Tab-separated table of C-alpha atoms in Angstrom:
chain	number	residue	atom	x	y	z
A	1	MET	CA	88.571	62.607	110.987
A	2	ASN	CA	89.371	58.876	111.819
A	3	SER	CA	91.750	57.615	114.406
A	4	ASP	CA	94.405	56.828	111.908
A	5	THR	CA	94.546	60.385	110.749
A	6	LEU	CA	94.695	61.715	114.253
A	7	ARG	CA	97.576	59.350	115.110
A	8	LYS	CA	99.420	60.581	112.083
A	9	LEU	CA	98.998	64.174	113.237
A	10	TYR	CA	100.012	63.805	116.932
A	11	THR	CA	103.029	61.544	116.138
A	12	ASP	CA	104.659	63.766	113.716
A	13	TRP	CA	107.484	65.910	115.436
A	14	ARG	CA	106.808	68.908	113.185
A	15	ILE	CA	103.187	69.206	114.326
A	16	VAL	CA	104.070	68.397	117.908
A	17	LEU	CA	106.748	71.227	117.814
A	18	MET	CA	104.158	73.709	116.464
A	19	VAL	CA	101.630	72.797	119.134
A	20	ALA	CA	104.238	72.948	121.933
A	21	LEU	CA	105.240	76.369	120.680
A	22	VAL	CA	101.631	77.537	120.536
A	23	ILE	CA	101.115	76.589	124.086
A	24	LEU	CA	104.354	78.086	125.364
A	25	SER	CA	103.458	81.304	123.553
A	26	ILE	CA	100.015	81.572	125.143
A	27	ILE	CA	101.754	81.075	128.490
A	28	ALA	CA	104.300	83.848	127.649
A	29	ILE	CA	101.478	86.172	126.489
A	30	GLY	CA	99.749	85.471	129.691
A	31	PRO	CA	96.022	86.610	128.933
A	32	HIS	CA	94.378	87.451	132.209
A	33	PHE	CA	92.018	89.829	134.087
A	34	GLU	CA	93.627	92.443	136.311
A	35	ASP	CA	91.585	95.099	138.253
A	36	GLY	CA	88.452	94.129	136.091
A	37	LYS	CA	90.178	94.670	132.828
A	38	PHE	CA	91.518	92.108	130.333
A	39	THR	CA	95.278	92.363	129.904
A	40	THR	CA	98.403	90.507	128.732
A	41	ASN	CA	102.128	90.438	129.206
A	42	LEU	CA	102.819	91.937	125.803
A	43	GLN	CA	104.789	95.090	125.751
A	44	TYR	CA	103.018	98.000	124.103
A	45	GLY	CA	104.810	100.884	122.444
A	46	LEU	CA	103.843	104.605	122.612
A	47	ASP	CA	101.169	104.175	119.939
A	48	LEU	CA	99.112	101.778	122.130
A	49	GLN	CA	99.344	103.083	125.531
A	50	GLU	CA	99.759	106.366	127.570
A	51	GLY	CA	103.111	107.908	127.085
A	52	SER	CA	105.299	110.745	125.758
A	53	TRP	CA	108.009	111.338	123.191
A	54	LEU	CA	110.754	114.068	123.056
A	55	GLN	CA	112.909	114.929	120.132
A	56	MET	CA	115.871	116.922	121.373
A	57	GLU	CA	118.542	118.837	119.484
A	58	PHE	CA	122.203	118.861	120.529
A	59	GLN	CA	123.568	122.346	121.296
A	60	ALA	CA	126.917	121.672	119.641
A	61	GLU	CA	128.846	122.105	116.354
A	62	VAL	CA	131.186	119.885	114.341
A	63	VAL	CA	133.557	122.139	112.594
A	64	THR	CA	135.726	120.891	109.709
A	65	VAL	CA	138.888	122.980	108.992
A	66	GLU	CA	141.445	122.909	106.287
A	67	PRO	CA	144.100	120.169	106.833
A	68	GLY	CA	147.674	120.725	107.911
A	69	ILE	CA	147.068	121.971	111.408
A	70	ASP	CA	147.693	120.357	114.754
A	71	ILE	CA	144.141	119.441	115.732
A	72	ASN	CA	144.856	118.810	119.408
A	73	LYS	CA	146.535	122.127	119.845
A	74	LEU	CA	143.672	123.730	118.072
A	75	ALA	CA	141.118	122.132	120.233
A	76	ASP	CA	142.992	123.231	123.475
A	77	THR	CA	143.235	126.942	122.021
A	78	LEU	CA	139.526	126.905	121.167
A	79	GLY	CA	138.405	125.481	124.537
A	80	THR	CA	139.974	128.534	126.114
A	81	GLU	CA	138.818	131.099	123.736
A	82	LEU	CA	135.259	129.894	123.634
A	83	ASP	CA	135.080	128.888	127.349
A	84	THR	CA	133.595	125.525	126.492
A	85	GLU	CA	134.793	121.974	125.861
A	86	VAL	CA	136.323	121.248	122.474
A	87	ILE	CA	136.964	117.692	121.353
A	88	PRO	CA	139.171	116.618	118.395
A	89	ILE	CA	137.143	114.169	116.222
A	90	SER	CA	139.672	113.470	113.214
A	91	ALA	CA	142.694	115.145	111.715
A	92	ASP	CA	140.494	118.035	110.400
A	93	GLN	CA	137.443	118.137	112.590
A	94	VAL	CA	136.605	119.248	116.111
A	95	GLU	CA	133.442	119.184	118.142
A	96	VAL	CA	132.455	122.440	119.953
A	97	ARG	CA	130.188	121.454	122.747
A	98	LYS	CA	128.148	124.565	122.647
A	99	ALA	CA	125.892	126.215	120.159
A	100	PHE	CA	127.574	128.863	117.994
A	101	THR	CA	126.930	130.328	114.673
A	102	ARG	CA	129.600	130.276	111.928
A	103	GLU	CA	129.894	134.023	112.193
A	104	GLN	CA	130.768	133.720	115.853
A	105	LEU	CA	133.325	130.981	115.219
A	106	GLU	CA	135.108	132.412	112.218
A	107	PRO	CA	137.205	135.030	114.156
A	108	VAL	CA	138.103	132.600	116.866
A	109	PHE	CA	139.288	129.968	114.358
A	110	THR	CA	141.254	132.571	112.325
A	111	LYS	CA	142.941	133.744	115.537
A	112	ALA	CA	143.948	130.166	116.322
A	113	GLY	CA	145.399	129.783	112.860
A	114	ALA	CA	142.718	127.685	111.315
A	115	THR	CA	140.320	128.108	108.357
A	116	ILE	CA	136.836	126.812	108.614
A	117	VAL	CA	135.537	124.676	105.792
A	118	THR	CA	132.145	123.670	107.218
A	119	VAL	CA	130.110	124.120	110.371
A	120	ASN	CA	127.357	121.397	111.081
A	121	PRO	CA	125.095	121.481	114.042
A	122	GLY	CA	125.334	118.182	116.040
A	123	VAL	CA	127.796	115.924	117.580
A	124	SER	CA	130.095	113.171	116.427
A	125	LYS	CA	129.185	109.425	116.437
A	126	ASP	CA	131.147	108.785	119.711
A	127	THR	CA	129.477	111.595	121.598
A	128	ALA	CA	126.025	110.386	120.160
A	129	GLU	CA	126.720	106.862	121.483
A	130	LEU	CA	127.698	108.172	124.857
A	131	VAL	CA	124.421	110.235	124.970
A	132	LYS	CA	122.383	107.149	124.119
A	133	ARG	CA	124.067	105.163	126.878
A	134	THR	CA	123.437	107.886	129.427
A	135	LEU	CA	119.765	108.411	128.394
A	136	ASP	CA	119.165	104.566	128.540
A	137	GLU	CA	120.491	104.583	132.059
A	138	LYS	CA	118.154	107.499	133.005
A	139	VAL	CA	115.098	106.038	131.428
A	140	ASN	CA	115.775	102.531	133.051
A	141	SER	CA	116.022	104.395	136.349
A	142	LEU	CA	112.348	105.200	135.830
A	143	GLY	CA	111.421	101.568	136.162
A	144	THR	CA	109.843	101.351	132.620
A	145	LYS	CA	110.869	98.833	130.098
A	146	ASP	CA	108.873	100.364	127.309
A	147	ALA	CA	111.424	103.026	126.359
A	148	ARG	CA	113.301	103.702	123.229
A	149	VAL	CA	116.280	105.991	122.702
A	150	ASN	CA	117.266	106.623	119.023
A	151	ILE	CA	119.999	108.829	117.716
A	152	LEU	CA	119.159	110.318	114.321
A	153	THR	CA	122.317	110.472	112.280
A	154	GLY	CA	122.693	112.357	108.951
A	155	LEU	CA	124.453	111.087	105.896
A	156	ASN	CA	127.521	113.212	106.867
A	157	GLY	CA	127.941	111.008	110.020
A	158	ILE	CA	126.922	113.924	112.296
A	159	THR	CA	124.030	113.390	114.820
A	160	ARG	CA	121.901	116.417	115.321
A	161	TYR	CA	118.917	114.897	117.107
A	162	VAL	CA	117.947	112.225	119.619
A	163	ARG	CA	114.513	110.917	120.060
A	164	VAL	CA	113.209	109.371	123.268
A	165	GLU	CA	109.907	107.461	123.511
A	166	LEU	CA	108.618	106.696	127.000
A	167	ALA	CA	105.524	104.485	127.178
A	168	GLY	CA	103.580	105.002	130.420
A	169	VAL	CA	105.379	108.226	131.356
A	170	ASP	CA	103.760	111.621	131.449
A	171	MET	CA	105.083	114.721	129.703
A	172	LYS	CA	106.257	116.492	132.751
A	173	THR	CA	108.325	113.504	133.991
A	174	ALA	CA	109.743	113.093	130.536
A	175	ASN	CA	110.935	116.573	130.361
A	176	GLU	CA	112.485	116.462	133.827
A	177	ILE	CA	114.435	113.282	133.185
A	178	VAL	CA	115.448	113.286	129.543
A	179	GLY	CA	114.614	116.774	128.288
A	180	GLN	CA	117.579	118.389	130.040
A	181	GLN	CA	121.342	117.871	130.223
A	182	GLY	CA	121.383	116.913	133.955
A	183	LYS	CA	124.561	118.822	134.838
A	184	PHE	CA	125.007	118.967	138.717
A	185	GLU	CA	127.358	121.569	140.207
A	186	ILE	CA	128.237	122.718	143.750
A	187	ARG	CA	129.201	126.322	144.168
A	188	VAL	CA	130.107	128.252	147.351
A	189	GLN	CA	129.489	131.874	148.229
A	190	THR	CA	132.343	134.155	148.481
A	191	THR	CA	131.523	137.749	148.996
A	192	GLY	CA	128.087	139.400	148.628
A	193	ASN	CA	126.011	137.366	146.343
A	194	GLN	CA	128.912	135.979	144.291
A	195	THR	CA	129.567	132.308	144.181
A	196	GLU	CA	132.422	130.264	142.686
A	197	HIS	CA	132.406	126.838	141.183
A	198	VAL	CA	133.619	123.961	143.491
A	199	ILE	CA	132.944	120.691	141.752
A	200	PHE	CA	130.675	119.001	139.133
A	201	GLY	CA	128.733	115.838	139.301
A	202	ASP	CA	131.307	113.803	137.577
A	203	VAL	CA	133.188	113.327	140.997
A	204	ILE	CA	130.333	111.579	142.606
A	205	THR	CA	130.887	107.942	143.008
A	206	SER	CA	127.752	106.665	144.668
A	207	VAL	CA	124.141	107.913	145.298
A	208	ASN	CA	121.671	106.986	148.043
A	209	VAL	CA	117.896	106.618	147.649
A	210	PRO	CA	115.942	109.571	148.657
A	211	THR	CA	115.329	109.749	152.414
A	212	LYS	CA	113.270	112.136	154.745
A	213	ASP	CA	114.702	113.714	157.876
A	214	GLN	CA	112.926	114.368	161.112
A	215	GLN	CA	111.674	117.769	159.938
A	216	GLY	CA	109.918	116.028	157.061
A	217	MET	CA	112.573	117.357	154.454
A	218	TRP	CA	113.411	114.957	151.549
A	219	GLY	CA	117.045	114.691	150.359
A	220	VAL	CA	119.444	112.660	148.485
A	221	GLY	CA	122.805	111.633	150.034
A	222	PHE	CA	125.849	111.076	147.765
A	223	THR	CA	129.709	110.189	147.972
A	224	LEU	CA	132.427	112.074	146.562
A	225	SER	CA	135.554	110.719	145.087
A	226	PRO	CA	138.850	111.364	146.899
A	227	GLU	CA	139.759	114.030	144.358
A	228	GLY	CA	136.208	115.491	144.557
A	229	ALA	CA	136.476	115.671	148.292
A	230	ASP	CA	139.821	117.437	148.186
A	231	ALA	CA	138.461	119.857	145.700
A	232	PHE	CA	135.344	120.476	147.900
A	233	ARG	CA	137.484	121.216	150.883
A	234	GLN	CA	139.823	123.497	149.120
A	235	GLY	CA	136.795	125.506	147.825
A	236	ALA	CA	135.462	125.898	151.405
A	237	ILE	CA	138.810	126.950	152.627
A	238	SER	CA	139.625	129.415	149.834
A	239	SER	CA	136.193	131.093	150.186
A	240	ASN	CA	136.628	131.277	153.957
A	241	ALA	CA	133.493	129.370	154.520
A	242	VAL	CA	135.198	127.090	157.153
A	243	ASN	CA	135.955	130.147	159.331
A	244	ASP	CA	132.529	131.912	158.726
A	245	PRO	CA	130.013	129.391	157.736
A	246	GLN	CA	126.921	131.380	158.522
A	247	ASN	CA	127.766	133.909	155.829
A	248	HIS	CA	128.857	131.410	153.100
A	249	GLU	CA	126.007	129.475	151.551
A	250	LEU	CA	126.492	126.086	149.843
A	251	VAL	CA	124.639	126.096	146.627
A	252	MET	CA	123.868	122.968	144.646
A	253	LEU	CA	122.477	123.341	141.123
A	254	LEU	CA	120.962	120.949	138.483
A	255	ASP	CA	121.082	122.559	135.016
A	256	ASN	CA	121.735	125.956	136.545
A	257	ASN	CA	118.523	125.657	138.634
A	258	THR	CA	119.177	125.785	142.453
A	259	VAL	CA	118.102	122.533	144.292
A	260	TYR	CA	119.743	123.232	147.559
A	261	SER	CA	121.049	126.415	149.114
A	262	ALA	CA	121.874	127.016	152.807
A	263	PRO	CA	124.747	128.383	154.945
A	264	LEU	CA	127.437	125.816	155.392
A	265	SER	CA	126.845	124.142	158.835
A	266	ALA	CA	129.219	124.775	161.750
A	267	GLU	CA	129.646	120.961	162.160
A	268	LEU	CA	130.588	120.501	158.471
A	269	ALA	CA	132.874	123.508	158.579
A	270	SER	CA	134.740	122.147	161.585
A	271	GLN	CA	135.083	118.727	159.754
A	272	LEU	CA	136.506	120.279	156.692
A	273	LYS	CA	139.176	122.095	158.662
A	274	ALA	CA	140.320	118.681	159.851
A	275	GLY	CA	140.212	117.072	156.432
A	276	PRO	CA	138.292	116.132	153.298
A	277	ILE	CA	134.514	115.043	153.659
A	278	ARG	CA	133.324	112.585	151.147
A	279	SER	CA	129.600	112.231	152.252
A	280	LEU	CA	127.120	115.084	151.422
A	281	SER	CA	123.539	115.398	151.097
A	282	ALA	CA	121.157	117.661	148.970
A	283	SER	CA	117.789	118.525	150.431
A	284	THR	CA	114.836	119.103	147.826
A	285	GLY	CA	111.898	120.025	149.921
A	286	VAL	CA	109.016	118.626	151.776
A	287	GLY	CA	105.890	116.670	150.703
A	288	ASP	CA	105.139	114.923	147.383
A	289	GLU	CA	106.765	117.683	145.443
A	290	GLY	CA	109.990	117.380	147.572
A	291	LEU	CA	109.961	113.550	146.974
A	292	GLN	CA	109.495	113.966	143.209
A	293	GLU	CA	112.479	116.392	143.132
A	294	ALA	CA	114.592	114.149	145.229
A	295	GLU	CA	113.815	111.120	142.824
A	296	ASN	CA	114.660	113.176	139.749
A	297	LEU	CA	118.006	114.326	141.274
A	298	GLU	CA	118.826	110.760	142.159
A	299	ILE	CA	118.319	109.710	138.630
A	300	HIS	CA	120.553	112.504	137.279
A	301	LEU	CA	123.294	111.897	139.892
A	302	ARG	CA	123.352	108.109	139.201
A	303	ALA	CA	123.385	108.545	135.412
A	304	GLY	CA	125.482	111.644	135.034
A	305	ALA	CA	125.126	114.566	132.929
A	306	LEU	CA	124.880	114.458	129.050
A	307	PRO	CA	128.154	115.525	127.474
A	308	VAL	CA	126.449	118.461	125.646
A	309	ASP	CA	123.431	120.439	126.382
A	310	VAL	CA	120.150	119.641	124.552
A	311	THR	CA	116.985	121.624	123.895
A	312	VAL	CA	113.624	120.054	123.170
A	313	ALA	CA	112.929	120.442	119.359
A	314	GLY	CA	109.595	118.583	119.505
A	315	SER	CA	107.357	116.653	121.712
A	316	GLY	CA	104.051	114.848	121.939
A	317	SER	CA	101.945	112.539	124.028
A	318	VAL	CA	99.420	109.770	123.741
A	319	SER	CA	96.617	109.694	126.245
A	320	ALA	CA	95.417	106.382	127.816
A	321	THR	CA	91.978	106.724	126.052
A	322	LEU	CA	93.599	107.088	122.667
A	323	GLY	CA	95.971	104.136	123.263
A	324	ASP	CA	93.084	101.889	124.199
A	325	TYR	CA	91.200	102.946	121.114
A	326	TYR	CA	94.187	102.112	118.919
A	327	LYS	CA	94.449	98.680	120.587
A	328	ILE	CA	90.685	97.888	119.715
A	329	LEU	CA	91.237	98.980	116.028
A	330	CYS	CA	94.423	96.853	115.742
A	331	ILE	CA	92.535	93.723	117.124
A	332	LEU	CA	89.544	94.481	114.796
A	333	ALA	CA	91.993	94.803	111.728
A	334	ALA	CA	93.678	91.470	112.589
A	335	ILE	CA	90.290	89.771	112.908
A	336	ALA	CA	88.930	91.160	109.762
A	337	ALA	CA	92.218	90.211	107.932
A	338	LEU	CA	91.852	86.603	109.283
A	339	ILE	CA	88.236	86.428	108.124
A	340	VAL	CA	88.799	87.817	104.660
A	341	VAL	CA	91.790	85.463	104.203
A	342	GLY	CA	89.499	82.462	105.213
A	343	VAL	CA	86.808	83.467	102.699
A	344	VAL	CA	89.256	83.935	99.820
A	345	VAL	CA	90.836	80.603	100.517
A	346	TYR	CA	87.458	78.922	100.658
A	347	TYR	CA	86.510	80.565	97.449
A	348	ARG	CA	89.578	79.087	95.796
A	349	TYR	CA	89.377	75.385	96.981
A	350	ARG	CA	85.612	75.114	98.079
A	351	GLU	CA	86.986	72.483	100.668
A	352	PRO	CA	86.736	72.970	104.496
A	353	SER	CA	89.242	70.364	105.102
A	354	ILE	CA	91.728	72.603	103.434
A	355	VAL	CA	90.554	75.988	104.517
A	356	LEU	CA	90.391	75.134	108.169
A	357	PRO	CA	93.930	73.700	108.526
A	358	MET	CA	95.258	76.683	106.546
A	359	VAL	CA	93.587	79.326	108.714
A	360	ALA	CA	94.497	77.473	111.939
A	361	THR	CA	98.095	77.098	110.816
A	362	ASN	CA	98.168	80.823	110.032
A	363	LEU	CA	96.647	81.746	113.567
A	364	ALA	CA	99.264	79.430	115.122
A	365	GLU	CA	101.879	81.315	113.419
A	366	ILE	CA	100.732	84.676	114.714
A	367	ILE	CA	100.386	83.326	118.337
A	368	ILE	CA	103.962	82.038	118.265
A	369	LEU	CA	105.091	85.356	116.765
A	370	LEU	CA	103.310	87.301	119.581
A	371	GLY	CA	104.846	84.841	122.210
A	372	ILE	CA	108.337	85.631	120.937
A	373	ALA	CA	107.767	89.294	120.499
A	374	ARG	CA	106.664	89.541	124.052
A	375	PHE	CA	110.336	89.302	125.058
A	376	VAL	CA	112.095	91.198	122.127
A	377	GLN	CA	109.748	93.752	120.717
A	378	GLN	CA	107.210	96.339	121.801
A	379	LEU	CA	103.994	96.299	119.835
A	380	ASP	CA	103.141	99.632	118.236
A	381	LEU	CA	101.233	100.371	115.054
A	382	ALA	CA	104.198	99.663	112.782
A	383	SER	CA	104.666	96.205	114.509
A	384	ILE	CA	100.888	95.468	114.148
A	385	ALA	CA	101.258	96.261	110.457
A	386	GLY	CA	104.105	93.733	110.278
A	387	ILE	CA	101.891	91.104	111.911
A	388	ILE	CA	99.217	91.622	109.333
A	389	ALA	CA	101.767	91.521	106.614
A	390	VAL	CA	103.032	88.197	108.048
A	391	MET	CA	99.462	86.868	108.067
A	392	GLY	CA	99.088	87.625	104.309
A	393	THR	CA	102.546	86.351	103.200
A	394	GLY	CA	101.868	83.281	105.405
A	395	ILE	CA	98.679	82.476	103.531
A	396	ASP	CA	100.341	82.991	100.199
A	397	GLN	CA	103.036	80.357	101.098
A	398	LEU	CA	100.421	77.873	102.340
A	399	VAL	CA	98.553	78.375	99.029
A	400	VAL	CA	101.863	77.525	97.283
A	401	ILE	CA	102.254	74.338	99.332
A	402	THR	CA	98.665	73.305	98.697
A	403	ASP	CA	98.779	73.898	94.907
A	404	GLU	CA	102.162	72.202	94.597
A	405	VAL	CA	101.210	69.030	96.409
A	406	LEU	CA	97.683	68.437	95.100
A	407	HIS	CA	97.318	66.717	91.713
A	408	GLU	CA	93.947	66.986	89.892
A	409	GLY	CA	92.347	67.780	93.262
A	410	ARG	CA	93.781	64.760	94.991
A	411	VAL	CA	96.821	63.865	97.195
A	412	PRO	CA	99.287	61.808	95.199
A	413	SER	CA	101.432	58.859	96.583
A	414	SER	CA	103.437	59.543	99.489
A	415	SER	CA	106.657	59.620	97.688
A	416	VAL	CA	105.445	61.957	95.058
A	417	TYR	CA	103.827	64.056	97.626
A	418	LEU	CA	106.999	64.348	99.682
A	419	LYS	CA	109.115	65.434	96.507
A	420	ARG	CA	106.468	68.040	95.721
A	421	LEU	CA	106.355	69.216	99.294
A	422	SER	CA	110.145	69.525	99.237
A	423	ARG	CA	110.035	71.507	96.080
A	424	ALA	CA	107.329	73.852	97.470
A	425	LEU	CA	109.286	74.437	100.688
A	426	GLY	CA	112.369	75.101	98.534
A	427	ILE	CA	110.457	77.906	96.851
A	428	ILE	CA	109.308	79.297	100.179
A	429	VAL	CA	112.823	79.293	101.577
A	430	VAL	CA	114.210	81.382	98.693
A	431	SER	CA	111.270	83.727	99.039
A	432	ALA	CA	111.844	84.032	102.774
A	433	GLY	CA	115.436	84.644	102.368
A	434	THR	CA	114.593	87.552	100.040
A	435	VAL	CA	112.313	89.101	102.571
A	436	VAL	CA	114.858	88.611	105.424
A	437	PHE	CA	117.666	90.285	103.467
A	438	ALA	CA	115.438	93.114	102.368
A	439	MET	CA	114.244	93.826	105.919
A	440	LEU	CA	117.634	93.395	107.702
A	441	PRO	CA	118.976	96.931	106.952
A	442	LEU	CA	115.659	98.400	108.496
A	443	ALA	CA	115.986	96.130	111.462
A	444	LEU	CA	119.604	97.338	112.167
A	445	MET	CA	118.887	101.024	111.619
A	446	ASP	CA	117.847	103.324	114.432
A	447	LEU	CA	114.601	104.360	112.700
A	448	SER	CA	112.176	103.410	115.423
A	449	THR	CA	109.048	102.994	113.418
A	450	LEU	CA	110.422	101.027	110.551
A	451	ARG	CA	112.621	98.940	112.787
A	452	GLY	CA	109.643	97.434	114.694
A	453	PHE	CA	107.923	96.560	111.244
A	454	ALA	CA	111.196	94.797	109.905
A	455	ILE	CA	111.833	92.972	113.187
A	456	ILE	CA	108.291	91.580	113.384
A	457	THR	CA	108.354	90.671	109.661
A	458	ILE	CA	111.783	88.840	110.015
A	459	LEU	CA	110.542	86.917	113.047
A	460	GLY	CA	107.232	86.006	111.201
A	461	VAL	CA	109.081	84.663	108.176
A	462	LEU	CA	111.484	82.506	110.210
A	463	ILE	CA	108.750	81.108	112.285
A	464	GLY	CA	106.942	80.159	109.102
A	465	VAL	CA	109.868	78.558	107.257
A	466	LEU	CA	111.182	76.699	110.370
A	467	VAL	CA	107.899	75.611	112.079
A	468	THR	CA	104.543	76.284	110.597
A	469	ARG	CA	105.061	75.545	106.838
A	470	PRO	CA	106.573	72.048	107.313
A	471	ALA	CA	103.867	71.272	110.000
A	472	TYR	CA	101.142	72.421	107.424
A	473	GLY	CA	102.669	70.099	104.781
A	474	LYS	CA	102.207	67.057	107.115
A	475	ILE	CA	98.716	68.212	108.359
A	476	ILE	CA	97.376	68.634	104.852
A	477	MET	CA	98.706	65.264	103.844
A	478	ALA	CA	97.238	63.426	106.815
A	479	ILE	CA	93.748	65.024	106.404
A	480	LEU	CA	93.370	64.755	102.520
A	481	SER	CA	95.035	61.268	102.233
A	482	LYS	CA	92.012	59.862	103.951
């Protein structure tokens, strides 16, 4: 390659842009050695590193009734009769936030003057979105960015399941954080072993980080709202705990499991006589186990409880060894695909000056794609499949450009070349637009596996159309015109 050809290459802004993006992408990917192992800044999904997934079923029912009834009055009546929260959804639908069979609901609805049309397990769209936001906050509290929360909604608009994927989190932690409702409650002992409800966790306004006292006991401090503090004081007074604290235990529960139980302290009882107390603390135990319980409690108190109870309908995990094995397979598949592409292109043109720029441009496209994906998308098996698909379609489009601009095996004059290049790029833009519109619905849907494939495919197509295809057209012109 002579100096004139090189000058044409490094002075063309399209080629400069492509090279600059490749360099920036390599910096973003950040290949380096850490603890004796080669690693990068790429985000890996559950398929390619150790982690867990849980699919949970909502313990709730969406009930459709015959129209013509006051739905708000019906919800209030049902809430009292069923001893649970009932939310109006529409003029003829209510959400019962507890699991019931139709046989159990029929007599209650009939008594309330309503006729059931259908009973569907699950929750409404608004409740599902609230669950997603709460779970997002909980998994973010774990300090992991490789997490996905997907609500699985049926064609009837009712969400029955939610799926959570946590890369780098073991199954035990996943169950403790997202596999339960996270409902916090404070009760006070009345007589004998009987307790009565005082407050729920929704009156907590702030939460402290876990701390250890002088006895080595871990605990979590929290602050009540003014209304919560009043309710707590009234509960202590009505149960006579303020006058006889040693015989009245204060019980704190998380999902009906006791996390703290001890007699009301004499100091706290004295303070409650004088007025409301907003600052409280829940002790969780000593040692590493006490710390773990305190950290889990902190997460639930900060994020709040899910609006409905959930049960784990399915779960699974990927070991670190299996994740590393999948990474190696993906790398080998990408290398094999690149080699096969190079062989096929060489067989077609029998000209290294065409094959090498084509393969190099294709490789540059993949590097740029990975550099962008490092910020927007985890790499799982579906995403890797998208990268390989982008590699194949990219070569197809480069072949279209090469065949269009070459005339009888030679590069035509500059004016004719640019016309043919414009025509080839026009064909590619139309093809790319078709792919983008085809992938767009999958990218916007909450189907985790297909969504990753669609996002990577769309990004690859856009990078090709905007950056690498125009650059390749100029590269092939500069090289072959010599």
